[in-house]
Amino acid sequence: MKILITAGPTQEPIDPVRYLTNRSSGKMGYALAASAAKRGHQVLLISGPTSLDLPEGVDFLPVVSAADMYQAVESQIAKQDIAIFAAAVADYTPANVSEQKIKKDGDQLTLVLEKTKDILGSARSVMNFTGALVGFAAETENLEENARGKLQRKACDLVVGNDVSRTDIGFDSSENEVLLVYPDRTEGLPKDNKDHLAYHLIELIEDLVDQE
Ligand code: CTP
C-alpha cells in the first residue's frame, strides 16, 4: 500500500536567525516510516527538521514550516491509501517575518502570531482524502476525551493518544505508551519501545484499510 507519514516539528521563522518550534524529536514518525517500509509498503515521509537518519527504503520530502508541510501533503495525499499525521505542527506562526535580525531595543518584545492551517483537519474536508486517516494527540490532561474530540473534528479512523506530561514516555524518550481511540471503541497498548510500538501500530493501521 501507499502510506504518507508526517513527522517531526515544524519551524516558523521570526527573523533570519530565529524561529518558533514545537518539542518533538520525530522519533515516532520515523519509526512508523521504517516499520511501514519493512512491511513492504511504499512510504512517503514528509518531515520537518530532525537529527534522525532517514529510514531505508523510504521516499523523503523535507519541509521547514507548517505552510510548507501543508503544501507537500496537499500535493501528495490523493495518491495514498493511508495517511498518518505524526508531526508536531506549530499551531501558530509569526504574522510577519522580519527581513533583518531583530535587535534587542526594548525590555519587552511582542510577537503577533496567526494560526497555521490544520493539515490533518483539512485532509478530508479540503483535500478530499478518502483513504485511512490516522492522527496523533499529545495531551497533558484528559487524554481520552481530547483524543476523541480530535478523532471526530478531523474525521479520522484512528487517533493515537499519548500523555506527554509523563516523563518516562514520549518526547525524547525511546519508549511510549499510547491509547488507541477509534470511532467505536478505545484500547490501551502497554508501554513499549518506539520501534516495537511503531511496528504494531502499522499492523493495526493496515487493518483499517481491510475494513473499508
Ligand atoms: N496537526 C496538523 N496540522 C496542524 C496541527 C496539527 O496536521 N496545523 C495534526 C498533528 O500532526 C496531529 C494532530 O493534528 O496528528 C494533533 O492535533 P492538535 O494540534 O493536538 O489538535 P487540535 O484539535 O488542533 O487542538 P489543540 O491544539 O487545541 O489540542
CSV table of C-alpha atoms and ligand atoms in Angstrom, one decimal:
chain,number,residue,atom,x,y,z
A,1,MET,CA,0.0,0.0,0.0
A,2,LYS,CA,1.0,3.6,-0.3
A,3,ILE,CA,1.5,5.4,3.0
A,4,LEU,CA,2.1,9.1,3.7
A,5,ILE,CA,3.6,9.9,7.1
A,6,THR,CA,4.2,13.4,8.5
A,7,ALA,CA,6.8,13.6,11.2
A,8,GLY,CA,9.0,15.9,13.3
A,9,PRO,CA,8.4,19.5,14.4
A,10,THR,CA,7.9,22.5,12.1
A,11,GLN,CA,10.0,25.7,12.3
A,12,GLU,CA,8.2,29.0,12.0
A,13,PRO,CA,10.7,31.8,11.1
A,14,ILE,CA,10.7,35.1,13.2
A,15,ASP,CA,13.7,36.6,11.5
A,16,PRO,CA,16.8,35.3,9.7
A,17,VAL,CA,18.3,33.7,12.8
A,18,ARG,CA,15.3,32.8,15.0
A,19,TYR,CA,12.2,30.5,14.8
A,20,LEU,CA,9.4,29.1,16.9
A,21,THR,CA,9.0,25.4,17.1
A,22,ASN,CA,7.3,22.5,19.0
A,23,ARG,CA,9.0,20.0,21.2
A,24,SER,CA,9.4,16.9,19.0
A,25,SER,CA,12.3,14.6,18.2
A,26,GLY,CA,10.5,13.0,15.2
A,27,LYS,CA,11.3,9.5,16.6
A,28,MET,CA,7.7,8.1,16.5
A,29,GLY,CA,7.1,9.3,12.9
A,30,TYR,CA,10.5,7.9,11.7
A,31,ALA,CA,9.9,4.6,13.5
A,32,LEU,CA,6.5,4.3,11.8
A,33,ALA,CA,8.1,5.1,8.4
A,34,ALA,CA,10.8,2.4,9.0
A,35,SER,CA,8.2,-0.2,10.1
A,36,ALA,CA,5.9,0.5,7.2
A,37,ALA,CA,8.8,0.1,4.7
A,38,LYS,CA,9.9,-3.1,6.4
A,39,ARG,CA,6.3,-4.4,6.0
A,40,GLY,CA,6.6,-3.8,2.2
A,41,HIS,CA,4.7,-0.6,1.9
A,42,GLN,CA,5.6,2.3,-0.4
A,43,VAL,CA,6.3,5.1,2.2
A,44,LEU,CA,6.5,8.8,1.7
A,45,LEU,CA,7.9,10.6,4.8
A,46,ILE,CA,7.2,14.3,4.9
A,47,SER,CA,9.2,15.7,7.8
A,48,GLY,CA,10.2,18.9,9.5
A,49,PRO,CA,13.8,19.3,10.6
A,50,THR,CA,15.1,16.5,12.9
A,51,SER,CA,18.5,15.0,13.6
A,52,LEU,CA,17.4,11.5,12.7
A,53,ASP,CA,18.7,9.3,9.9
A,54,LEU,CA,16.3,8.6,7.0
A,55,PRO,CA,15.0,5.0,7.3
A,56,GLU,CA,15.9,2.7,4.5
A,57,GLY,CA,13.6,2.4,1.6
A,58,VAL,CA,11.5,5.5,2.3
A,59,ASP,CA,10.8,8.4,0.0
A,60,PHE,CA,11.5,11.7,1.7
A,61,LEU,CA,10.1,15.2,1.3
A,62,PRO,CA,11.8,17.6,3.7
A,63,VAL,CA,9.9,20.7,4.8
A,64,VAL,CA,10.5,23.5,7.3
A,65,SER,CA,7.4,25.4,8.2
A,66,ALA,CA,3.8,24.4,8.8
A,67,ALA,CA,2.8,26.1,5.5
A,68,ASP,CA,5.5,24.0,3.6
A,69,MET,CA,4.2,20.8,5.2
A,70,TYR,CA,0.6,21.7,4.2
A,71,GLN,CA,1.6,22.2,0.6
A,72,ALA,CA,3.7,19.0,0.5
A,73,VAL,CA,0.8,16.9,2.0
A,74,GLU,CA,-1.8,18.6,-0.3
A,75,SER,CA,0.3,17.7,-3.4
A,76,GLN,CA,0.8,14.0,-2.4
A,77,ILE,CA,-2.2,12.8,-0.4
A,78,ALA,CA,-4.5,11.9,-3.3
A,79,LYS,CA,-2.2,9.0,-4.3
A,80,GLN,CA,-2.1,7.4,-0.8
A,81,ASP,CA,-4.1,4.5,0.7
A,82,ILE,CA,-3.2,5.6,4.2
A,83,ALA,CA,-2.1,8.9,5.8
A,84,ILE,CA,-0.6,9.1,9.3
A,85,PHE,CA,-0.1,12.5,10.8
A,86,ALA,CA,2.6,12.1,13.5
A,87,ALA,CA,4.1,15.6,13.0
A,88,ALA,CA,4.1,18.2,15.8
A,89,VAL,CA,3.0,21.0,13.6
A,90,ALA,CA,3.2,24.6,15.0
A,91,ASP,CA,-0.3,25.8,15.7
A,92,TYR,CA,0.7,29.5,15.3
A,93,THR,CA,3.3,31.3,13.1
A,94,PRO,CA,4.6,34.8,13.2
A,95,ALA,CA,2.3,37.1,11.2
A,96,ASN,CA,5.3,39.0,9.8
A,97,VAL,CA,8.8,37.6,9.3
A,98,SER,CA,11.4,40.3,9.8
A,99,GLU,CA,13.9,40.6,6.9
A,100,GLN,CA,16.6,41.7,9.3
A,101,LYS,CA,17.7,40.3,12.6
A,102,ILE,CA,15.5,41.8,15.3
A,103,LYS,CA,17.7,44.0,17.7
A,104,LYS,CA,17.1,43.9,21.4
A,105,ASP,CA,15.9,47.5,21.6
A,106,GLY,CA,13.3,47.3,24.4
A,107,ASP,CA,12.8,45.3,27.6
A,108,GLN,CA,9.8,43.5,26.1
A,109,LEU,CA,9.1,42.2,22.6
A,110,THR,CA,5.7,41.4,21.4
A,111,LEU,CA,5.3,38.9,18.6
A,112,VAL,CA,2.0,38.7,16.7
A,113,LEU,CA,1.1,35.1,15.8
A,114,GLU,CA,-1.5,33.8,13.4
A,115,LYS,CA,-3.0,30.3,13.3
A,116,THR,CA,-1.5,27.9,10.8
A,117,LYS,CA,-3.7,25.7,8.7
A,118,ASP,CA,-4.7,22.4,10.3
A,119,ILE,CA,-3.2,19.8,7.9
A,120,LEU,CA,-4.9,16.8,9.4
A,121,GLY,CA,-8.1,18.7,9.8
A,122,SER,CA,-8.0,19.6,6.1
A,123,ALA,CA,-7.3,16.1,4.8
A,124,ARG,CA,-10.9,15.1,4.4
A,125,SER,CA,-12.7,18.4,4.3
A,126,VAL,CA,-10.4,20.3,1.9
A,127,MET,CA,-8.1,17.7,0.2
A,128,ASN,CA,-11.0,15.2,-0.1
A,129,PHE,CA,-8.8,12.3,1.1
A,130,THR,CA,-10.8,9.0,1.2
A,131,GLY,CA,-8.2,6.6,2.5
A,132,ALA,CA,-7.5,5.5,6.1
A,133,LEU,CA,-6.7,8.6,8.2
A,134,VAL,CA,-4.7,8.4,11.4
A,135,GLY,CA,-3.9,11.4,13.7
A,136,PHE,CA,-1.9,11.8,16.9
A,137,ALA,CA,-2.9,13.6,20.1
A,138,ALA,CA,-0.2,14.6,22.5
A,139,GLU,CA,-2.0,15.7,25.7
A,140,THR,CA,-1.2,16.7,29.2
A,141,GLU,CA,-4.7,16.1,30.6
A,142,ASN,CA,-8.0,14.4,29.7
A,143,LEU,CA,-6.2,12.2,27.2
A,144,GLU,CA,-9.2,10.0,26.0
A,145,GLU,CA,-11.6,12.9,25.9
A,146,ASN,CA,-9.2,15.2,24.0
A,147,ALA,CA,-8.2,12.4,21.6
A,148,ARG,CA,-11.8,11.5,20.8
A,149,GLY,CA,-12.6,15.2,20.1
A,150,LYS,CA,-9.8,15.3,17.6
A,151,LEU,CA,-11.0,12.0,16.0
A,152,GLN,CA,-14.4,13.5,15.5
A,153,ARG,CA,-13.4,17.0,14.4
A,154,LYS,CA,-10.7,15.8,12.0
A,155,ALA,CA,-12.8,12.8,10.7
A,156,CYS,CA,-10.1,10.3,11.5
A,157,ASP,CA,-10.3,6.5,11.6
A,158,LEU,CA,-7.9,6.3,14.5
A,159,VAL,CA,-6.3,8.8,16.9
A,160,VAL,CA,-3.2,7.6,18.7
A,161,GLY,CA,-3.1,9.5,22.0
A,162,ASN,CA,-0.2,9.8,24.4
A,163,ASP,CA,0.2,11.6,27.7
A,164,VAL,CA,3.2,14.0,27.3
A,165,SER,CA,3.1,15.1,31.0
A,166,ARG,CA,4.7,11.7,31.9
A,167,THR,CA,8.5,11.9,31.9
A,168,ASP,CA,9.0,8.1,31.3
A,169,ILE,CA,7.4,8.2,27.8
A,170,GLY,CA,7.0,10.5,24.8
A,171,PHE,CA,9.2,13.3,23.6
A,172,ASP,CA,12.9,12.4,23.7
A,173,SER,CA,12.2,9.0,25.3
A,174,SER,CA,12.7,5.8,23.3
A,175,GLU,CA,9.6,4.4,24.9
A,176,ASN,CA,5.9,5.3,24.6
A,177,GLU,CA,2.6,4.2,25.9
A,178,VAL,CA,-0.5,5.0,23.8
A,179,LEU,CA,-4.2,5.0,23.8
A,180,LEU,CA,-5.9,4.0,20.6
A,181,VAL,CA,-9.1,5.9,20.1
A,182,TYR,CA,-11.4,4.5,17.3
A,183,PRO,CA,-14.9,5.8,16.4
A,184,ASP,CA,-16.5,2.9,18.2
A,185,ARG,CA,-14.0,1.9,21.0
A,186,THR,CA,-10.9,2.8,22.9
A,187,GLU,CA,-7.9,0.5,23.6
A,188,GLY,CA,-4.8,0.9,25.6
A,189,LEU,CA,-1.5,-0.6,24.5
A,190,PRO,CA,1.2,-1.5,27.1
A,191,LYS,CA,4.4,0.6,27.4
A,192,ASP,CA,6.8,-0.4,24.7
A,193,ASN,CA,9.9,0.9,22.9
A,194,LYS,CA,9.0,3.2,20.0
A,195,ASP,CA,10.3,0.8,17.3
A,196,HIS,CA,8.2,-2.2,18.5
A,197,LEU,CA,5.2,0.0,19.1
A,198,ALA,CA,5.6,1.5,15.6
A,199,TYR,CA,5.6,-2.0,14.0
A,200,HIS,CA,2.5,-3.0,15.9
A,201,LEU,CA,0.7,0.3,15.0
A,202,ILE,CA,1.4,-0.2,11.3
A,203,GLU,CA,-0.2,-3.7,11.6
A,204,LEU,CA,-3.2,-2.2,13.3
A,205,ILE,CA,-3.4,0.6,10.7
A,206,GLU,CA,-3.3,-1.9,7.9
A,207,ASP,CA,-6.5,-3.4,9.4
A,208,LEU,CA,-8.3,-0.1,8.9
A,209,VAL,CA,-7.9,-0.4,5.2
A,210,ASP,CA,-9.0,-4.1,5.1
A,211,GLN,CA,-12.2,-3.0,6.9
A,212,GLU,CA,-13.0,-0.3,4.4
B,1,CTP,N1,-1.9,18.7,13.0
B,1,CTP,C1,-1.8,19.0,11.7
B,1,CTP,N2,-1.7,20.4,11.4
B,1,CTP,C2,-1.7,21.3,12.3
B,1,CTP,C3,-1.9,20.9,13.7
B,1,CTP,C4,-2.0,19.6,14.0
B,1,CTP,O1,-1.7,18.2,10.8
B,1,CTP,N3,-1.6,22.6,11.9
B,1,CTP,C5,-2.1,17.2,13.3
B,1,CTP,C6,-0.9,16.6,14.1
B,1,CTP,O2,0.0,16.0,13.2
B,1,CTP,C7,-1.6,15.5,14.9
B,1,CTP,C8,-3.0,16.2,15.3
B,1,CTP,O3,-3.2,17.1,14.2
B,1,CTP,O4,-1.9,14.4,14.2
B,1,CTP,C9,-2.9,16.9,16.6
B,1,CTP,O5,-3.8,17.8,16.7
B,1,CTP,P1,-3.7,19.0,17.8
B,1,CTP,O6,-2.9,20.2,17.2
B,1,CTP,O7,-3.2,18.4,19.0
B,1,CTP,O8,-5.2,19.3,18.0
B,1,CTP,P2,-6.2,20.5,17.8
B,1,CTP,O9,-7.5,19.8,17.8
B,1,CTP,O10,-5.8,21.2,16.6
B,1,CTP,O11,-6.2,21.3,19.1
B,1,CTP,P3,-5.5,21.7,20.3
B,1,CTP,O12,-4.1,22.2,19.9
B,1,CTP,O13,-6.3,22.7,20.9
B,1,CTP,O14,-5.4,20.5,21.2
